[in-house]
């Protein structure tokens, strides 16, 4: 074979310098040497191959997940070279639960896969920053950690001195959904008694209907427990976009024979794969749920055994005042929380076991056969079971009548009700969008009723309320000293609404009379009930603030009536506003001090929230960039300064209700007397001291990248090793009472507000939308596939998968009427203002409705004017009810949601002069 070595080649040509090499015609193809054995032969310029090889070389592999609230929680191998993350790859080694269920591998989404690029983008914060101009002017001075923490510490002490505790809002948002990061902010709040709003209602994520029914809205399925369902209704959820790593179980269940039905106003990315798409009108879901109940009852498809044991449907109600018959009605000094069944075996009223007032904590009926129908007489009272009242209400909503609300064909609704009733295991999935509507209570409650009537609970299905919460006693110890020292936990919707002065926007936008017709109350009723709830101590609200420490919370992006909300907060937090963040987001932008936090791959951490049983371990694959620090370490430094300065300034312990806020020891308390000084210390402590992790060392956990939770992780019942987790099996299998007033799944609420508002039993109820305003287009803003809220929204890879700028989805028919073409810039406007976006044609959305994905940063909009500025909102007063069994403020369980989708808009083609700055 003819062959010339590189050296000989150059020599032969009499050429040496590169310049000459490139300029000559030596590159003529016919002069290139043929290469024989590419693996072994040496040939000219072989070095280029190393470029390619180096792309696949690394120094080490660490592990991490992403700690924002995507609900995914996926473990990744993180590849590091020269101290830089070069790429990530899914771990994909999660063991199968058993051999009947598909495994969880690989988990991940496209945002996770590009984080190694996003973490080095221009919006990362490198150093502690102090504002050098007005708030929001975007003029910054780089300062040292020492200066930053000292100045902040002094200002916090000033606020304590001047106003006492309770004037500091220390809310931590959705960017810190991992244990160590989350604990850092929470532990700090607990020590200073800061205001921390309910993490669910503050954004509108609490399924209040599920709480009312089951007494626990957080008890749900692991995603592998969807697989053996034979009927899944995607009620208000778009899992293919918002539960990307788990959605496969739905489609595997379909492959396994399940019927998948989706209800949504638009044919969303999940609906396109369903067996049936039910194009429901926006905001009308309670009418569908109650119509399914109507069919189930009318066609006698219900299952009495389940109803008798698991629900309050046989509990007796007085017909004179429609209140439940209580022991206190019958016996002198009797309990208000003990109720009665009518026993068909003995033909007598008997006390119900398992209620809040009962000492016998079981659902077991033993010899009692409670009546679910009929009317009875007892001790001078005429009584009837709850089911009679449910029947009467449901009879008002045959599918033929609710068609006017939902737009759904009545026969279709009848068929689906029958299918749910026939199913062995039926699941209704309600995503968090449910609670963005004022009728969430009725949607969750109505579906819970349809499911309970048809015997779906425990292993036979039930309501999926999105994500399972595991039991982590050590986490509570970290976050709030096991409940011994608490932050000022506040009702989320109320805190944001009142402090953000959102009533002003509501009054401008909604027509009070029309609102009352649409939702059953007006803004006056709402304000009055809110005040009553606060006055009676049902819901906590802590009033005006003086300072604000905002952690991992894009509050100046996510809130409604946003501009006024921000103005109010900046005005109130006049003394201090600190933002702790990885990015200079729309909220950090307005701070006095910005402290740079480590990103997902730069800190030790743990994460278990999601739909599975794996705790992912973050092993700090690379050190934090520049001077950024893990959230935990930032709080260690800040408390150190506060302690030092408090001692220097002679500030003693401060009495704060039942607890003492002692700034002299705040650092010692925060660090457990120096034991938990770093993100690593606290991660190790958690791993090695938590029963739900079993016997595992931090080294073993870090090597693998995840820990499989053991049976102790179950909150309601054990997390059995080789079984998917179904909610409420402790109730169905071992007859443990529900955490509700009656101890049963609840379908009767005789709270005075519920009675007054015609809501003692599940019923149909609408939302505000265009009907309650002068703007004709219904509007909703769901979550985007190409970001998690504002995270990764400006990443170049994500932007090129979509239009690359804020866009609204519009029906071509509406567009035609308004003279709008695909790609045009349009103006959306209502009583609270306007914003601009690119029109994107979307034929599956009704012509009277528009949709726009949320999460764009305000600065990505024309004139930096985001949609949330003009979005008016109000609260559902019933969600503020208290003093009734399981209704009363409970963190992540019961309080009022911020509502995102009650407003409406009109649309027009933007005029050139509108969009030129
Ligand atoms: N990719 C991605 N995933 C995410 C997030 C993200 O930002 N991006 N955010 C996470 C968080 S915090 C949350 S809260 C969840 C939210 O995720 P989801 O619970 O899925 O809620 P949305 O995306 O707001 O809305 C889901 C779908 O509901 C339908 N819908 C709208 N109005 C109605 C209605 O009135 N009735 C019915 N039946 N359907 C309706 C629409 O088709 C919409 O696409 O997603 C989580 N997952
Ligand atoms: N119109 C409309 N508004 C909505 C919604 C809607 O559907 N429509 N949805 C609502 C819902 S459900 C939600 S959950 C909210 C979410 O709304 P946002 O509060 O906007 O949520 P994120 O974008 O996740 O903001 C968290 C911030 O944490 C920061 N961060 C990330 N990692 C870390 C870290 O490790 N440490 C620190 N200190 N910071 C970090 C990020 O920079 C990010 O800006 O929006 C709500 N607002
Ligand atoms: S962003 Fe969330 S869903 Fe996506 S890969 Fe990361 S942890 Fe998983
Ligand atoms: Mo959310």
XYZ file of N, CA and C in Angstrom, residues 272-379:
324
model
N -54.286 14.922 23.096
C -54.113 14.351 21.756
C -53.857 12.848 21.792
N -53.409 12.327 22.940
C -53.147 10.883 23.043
C -54.269 10.122 23.741
N -55.261 10.849 24.238
C -56.311 10.198 25.021
C -57.278 9.440 24.120
N -58.056 8.529 24.725
C -59.088 7.828 23.965
C -60.244 8.761 23.656
N -60.442 9.740 24.542
C -61.515 10.698 24.311
C -61.093 12.053 24.859
N -61.305 13.075 24.047
C -61.109 14.445 24.530
C -62.484 15.061 24.722
N -62.758 15.530 25.925
C -64.032 16.207 26.197
C -63.756 17.709 26.238
N -64.155 18.421 25.176
C -63.803 19.846 25.076
C -64.674 20.714 25.976
N -64.348 20.709 27.229
C -65.177 21.399 28.233
C -64.939 22.903 28.166
N -66.001 23.663 28.436
C -65.823 25.122 28.505
C -65.042 25.464 29.756
N -64.150 26.399 29.607
C -63.272 26.812 30.709
C -64.051 27.132 31.992
N -63.561 26.593 33.104
C -64.100 26.972 34.410
C -65.441 26.350 34.774
N -65.844 25.293 34.077
C -67.173 24.726 34.344
C -67.113 23.300 34.900
N -65.971 22.854 35.330
C -65.786 21.441 35.717
C -66.721 20.929 36.812
N -67.097 21.753 37.817
C -68.017 21.208 38.830
C -69.329 20.733 38.215
N -69.744 21.360 37.119
C -70.988 20.926 36.467
C -70.822 19.546 35.847
N -69.659 19.271 35.303
C -69.419 17.938 34.757
C -69.402 16.911 35.889
N -68.666 17.228 36.953
C -68.552 16.274 38.069
C -69.934 15.957 38.645
N -70.733 16.992 38.882
C -72.035 16.752 39.520
C -72.992 16.055 38.546
N -72.805 16.266 37.252
C -73.629 15.525 36.291
C -73.254 14.052 36.262
N -71.981 13.754 36.437
C -71.586 12.340 36.525
C -72.234 11.722 37.766
N -72.236 12.486 38.853
C -72.901 12.028 40.077
C -74.391 11.794 39.795
N -74.990 12.714 39.093
C -76.409 12.592 38.744
C -76.680 11.272 38.029
N -75.859 10.944 37.041
C -76.056 9.716 36.258
C -75.832 8.488 37.139
N -74.801 8.536 37.955
C -74.483 7.395 38.831
C -75.650 7.101 39.770
N -76.253 8.165 40.280
C -77.378 7.974 41.205
C -78.632 7.557 40.447
N -78.934 8.277 39.373
C -80.149 8.003 38.627
C -80.154 6.577 38.069
N -78.990 6.136 37.597
C -78.917 4.793 37.010
C -78.518 3.744 38.054
N -78.522 4.147 39.306
C -78.198 3.247 40.429
C -76.890 2.479 40.210
N -75.866 3.227 39.851
C -74.561 2.606 39.603
C -73.684 2.643 40.853
N -74.249 3.086 41.976
C -73.424 3.271 43.173
C -73.237 1.986 43.969
N -72.204 2.031 44.841
C -71.796 0.838 45.603
C -72.046 1.088 47.100
N -73.199 0.619 47.621
C -73.566 0.922 49.010
C -72.520 0.517 50.053
N -71.827 -0.609 49.858
C -70.880 -1.051 50.899
C -69.807 0.001 51.166
N -69.225 0.498 50.090
C -68.176 1.508 50.227
C -68.760 2.775 50.855
N -69.937 3.155 50.395
C -70.571 4.387 50.905
C -70.830 4.291 52.405
N -71.270 3.141 52.851
C -71.639 2.978 54.258
C -70.423 3.043 55.177
N -69.352 2.403 54.754
C -68.192 2.330 55.634
C -67.274 3.538 55.515
N -67.011 3.970 54.288
C -65.944 4.938 54.058
C -66.413 6.401 54.013
N -67.708 6.624 53.843
C -68.165 8.008 53.653
C -69.150 8.438 54.742
N -69.457 9.720 54.736
C -70.457 10.233 55.685
C -71.866 10.148 55.100
N -72.026 9.497 53.944
C -73.338 9.474 53.288
C -74.437 8.875 54.165
N -74.134 7.925 55.085
C -75.206 7.452 55.980
C -75.381 8.291 57.253
N -74.582 9.313 57.459
C -74.704 10.094 58.701
C -75.999 10.900 58.692
N -76.633 10.984 59.846
C -77.979 11.560 59.920
C -77.969 13.081 60.045
N -78.867 13.701 59.286
C -79.013 15.153 59.273
C -80.431 15.484 59.724
N -80.565 16.489 60.570
C -81.894 16.927 61.019
C -82.621 17.608 59.859
N -83.876 17.269 59.667
C -84.592 17.891 58.542
C -85.117 19.277 58.920
N -85.161 19.586 60.230
C -85.687 20.902 60.626
C -84.706 22.026 60.299
N -83.434 21.831 60.585
C -82.472 22.915 60.335
C -81.324 22.506 59.406
N -81.416 21.316 58.833
C -80.389 20.806 57.911
C -78.990 20.715 58.540
N -78.947 20.625 59.864
C -77.645 20.434 60.530
C -77.495 18.958 60.848
N -76.271 18.484 60.900
C -76.082 17.085 61.270
C -76.529 16.888 62.715
N -77.119 15.745 62.965
C -77.529 15.435 64.330
C -76.283 15.118 65.147
N -76.131 15.872 66.255
C -74.930 15.694 67.076
C -75.300 15.140 68.449
N -74.347 14.536 69.070
C -74.561 14.011 70.418
C -75.050 15.132 71.339
N -74.511 16.355 71.085
C -74.896 17.502 71.917
C -76.371 17.890 71.737
N -76.980 17.471 70.621
C -78.417 17.737 70.437
C -79.246 16.817 71.326
N -78.694 15.663 71.624
C -79.460 14.590 72.239
C -79.137 14.441 73.729
N -77.837 14.639 74.050
C -77.413 14.415 75.441
C -76.897 15.711 76.038
N -77.229 15.921 77.277
C -76.704 17.037 78.054
C -75.173 16.905 78.098
N -74.471 17.948 77.700
C -72.999 17.891 77.735
C -72.400 16.982 76.675
N -73.219 16.558 75.705
C -72.728 15.675 74.637
C -71.773 16.394 73.692
N -71.013 15.615 72.936
C -70.010 16.187 72.035
C -70.658 16.767 70.772
N -70.048 17.816 70.268
C -70.513 18.369 68.991
C -69.861 17.638 67.830
N -68.979 16.701 68.152
C -68.256 16.010 67.085
C -68.515 14.511 67.109
N -69.680 14.142 67.636
C -70.125 12.736 67.575
C -71.471 12.716 66.841
N -71.609 11.780 65.917
C -72.764 11.767 64.999
C -73.484 10.421 65.043
N -74.540 10.325 64.244
C -75.381 9.112 64.308
C -75.605 8.457 62.941
N -75.736 7.135 62.992
C -76.219 6.330 61.856
C -77.605 5.806 62.230
N -78.393 5.439 61.242
C -79.608 4.679 61.510
C -79.304 3.219 61.185
N -79.318 2.395 62.229
C -78.953 0.990 62.039
C -80.165 0.190 61.568
N -80.061 -0.372 60.363
C -81.182 -1.123 59.792
C -81.390 -2.469 60.498
N -80.342 -2.961 61.133
C -80.473 -4.248 61.854
C -81.321 -4.113 63.103
N -81.124 -3.010 63.829
C -81.868 -2.852 65.090
C -82.960 -1.799 64.985
N -82.980 -1.115 63.819
C -83.937 -0.028 63.624
C -83.800 1.062 64.690
N -82.552 1.416 64.967
C -82.280 2.410 66.003
C -81.159 3.349 65.548
N -81.138 4.523 66.148
C -80.002 5.411 65.891
C -78.822 4.952 66.742
N -77.638 4.888 66.122
C -76.434 4.500 66.883
C -75.338 5.526 66.622
N -74.468 5.667 67.623
C -73.380 6.640 67.465
C -72.343 6.109 66.483
N -71.808 7.033 65.699
C -70.831 6.660 64.676
C -69.440 6.620 65.302
N -68.725 5.531 65.052
C -67.340 5.450 65.532
C -66.417 6.228 64.599
N -65.298 6.664 65.122
C -64.234 7.207 64.261
C -64.296 8.699 63.998
N -65.307 9.403 64.530
C -65.357 10.850 64.273
C -64.360 11.560 65.188
N -64.194 12.857 64.985
C -63.231 13.600 65.792
C -63.554 13.531 67.282
N -64.853 13.447 67.603
C -65.226 13.408 69.010
C -65.342 11.996 69.574
N -65.181 11.012 68.725
C -65.356 9.620 69.159
C -64.053 9.073 69.748
N -64.182 8.245 70.772
C -62.965 7.665 71.357
C -62.588 6.383 70.632
N -63.523 5.851 69.879
C -63.300 4.592 69.170
C -62.792 4.908 67.767
N -61.482 4.895 67.583
C -60.921 5.393 66.325
C -60.881 4.309 65.249
N -62.024 3.974 64.739
C -62.092 2.981 63.657
C -63.279 3.273 62.739
N -63.160 2.792 61.503
C -64.283 2.913 60.566
C -65.150 1.652 60.583
N -64.705 0.653 61.369
C -65.399 -0.634 61.391
C -66.868 -0.467 61.797
N -67.749 -1.057 61.024
C -69.177 -0.926 61.319
C -69.662 -2.037 62.240
N -68.888 -3.127 62.289
C -69.267 -4.311 63.073
C -70.699 -4.754 62.727
N -71.586 -4.774 63.705
C -72.939 -5.306 63.428
C -73.896 -4.269 62.865
N -73.431 -3.040 62.745
C -74.337 -1.983 62.306
C -74.459 -1.984 60.786
N -75.685 -1.876 60.305
C -75.911 -1.718 58.867
C -76.570 -0.360 58.658
N -75.762 0.696 58.422
C -76.350 2.034 58.392
C -77.195 2.270 57.141
N -78.323 2.926 57.362
C -79.197 3.258 56.231
C -78.576 4.394 55.440
N -78.678 4.318 54.119
C -78.242 5.466 53.309
C -79.458 6.192 52.724
N -80.634 5.595 52.880
C -81.839 6.240 52.366
C -82.944 6.194 53.418
N -83.930 7.057 53.259
C -85.082 7.037 54.151
C -85.144 8.233 55.084
N -86.189 8.233 55.923
C -86.362 9.300 56.904
C -86.721 8.631 58.219
N -86.149 9.083 59.306
C -86.337 8.393 60.587
C -86.628 9.387 61.693
N -87.107 8.860 62.815
C -87.427 9.723 63.955
C -86.634 9.277 65.156
N -86.051 10.248 65.836
C -85.194 9.904 66.950
C -85.169 11.067 67.936
N -85.539 10.766 69.178
C -85.513 11.771 70.253
C -86.178 13.083 69.828
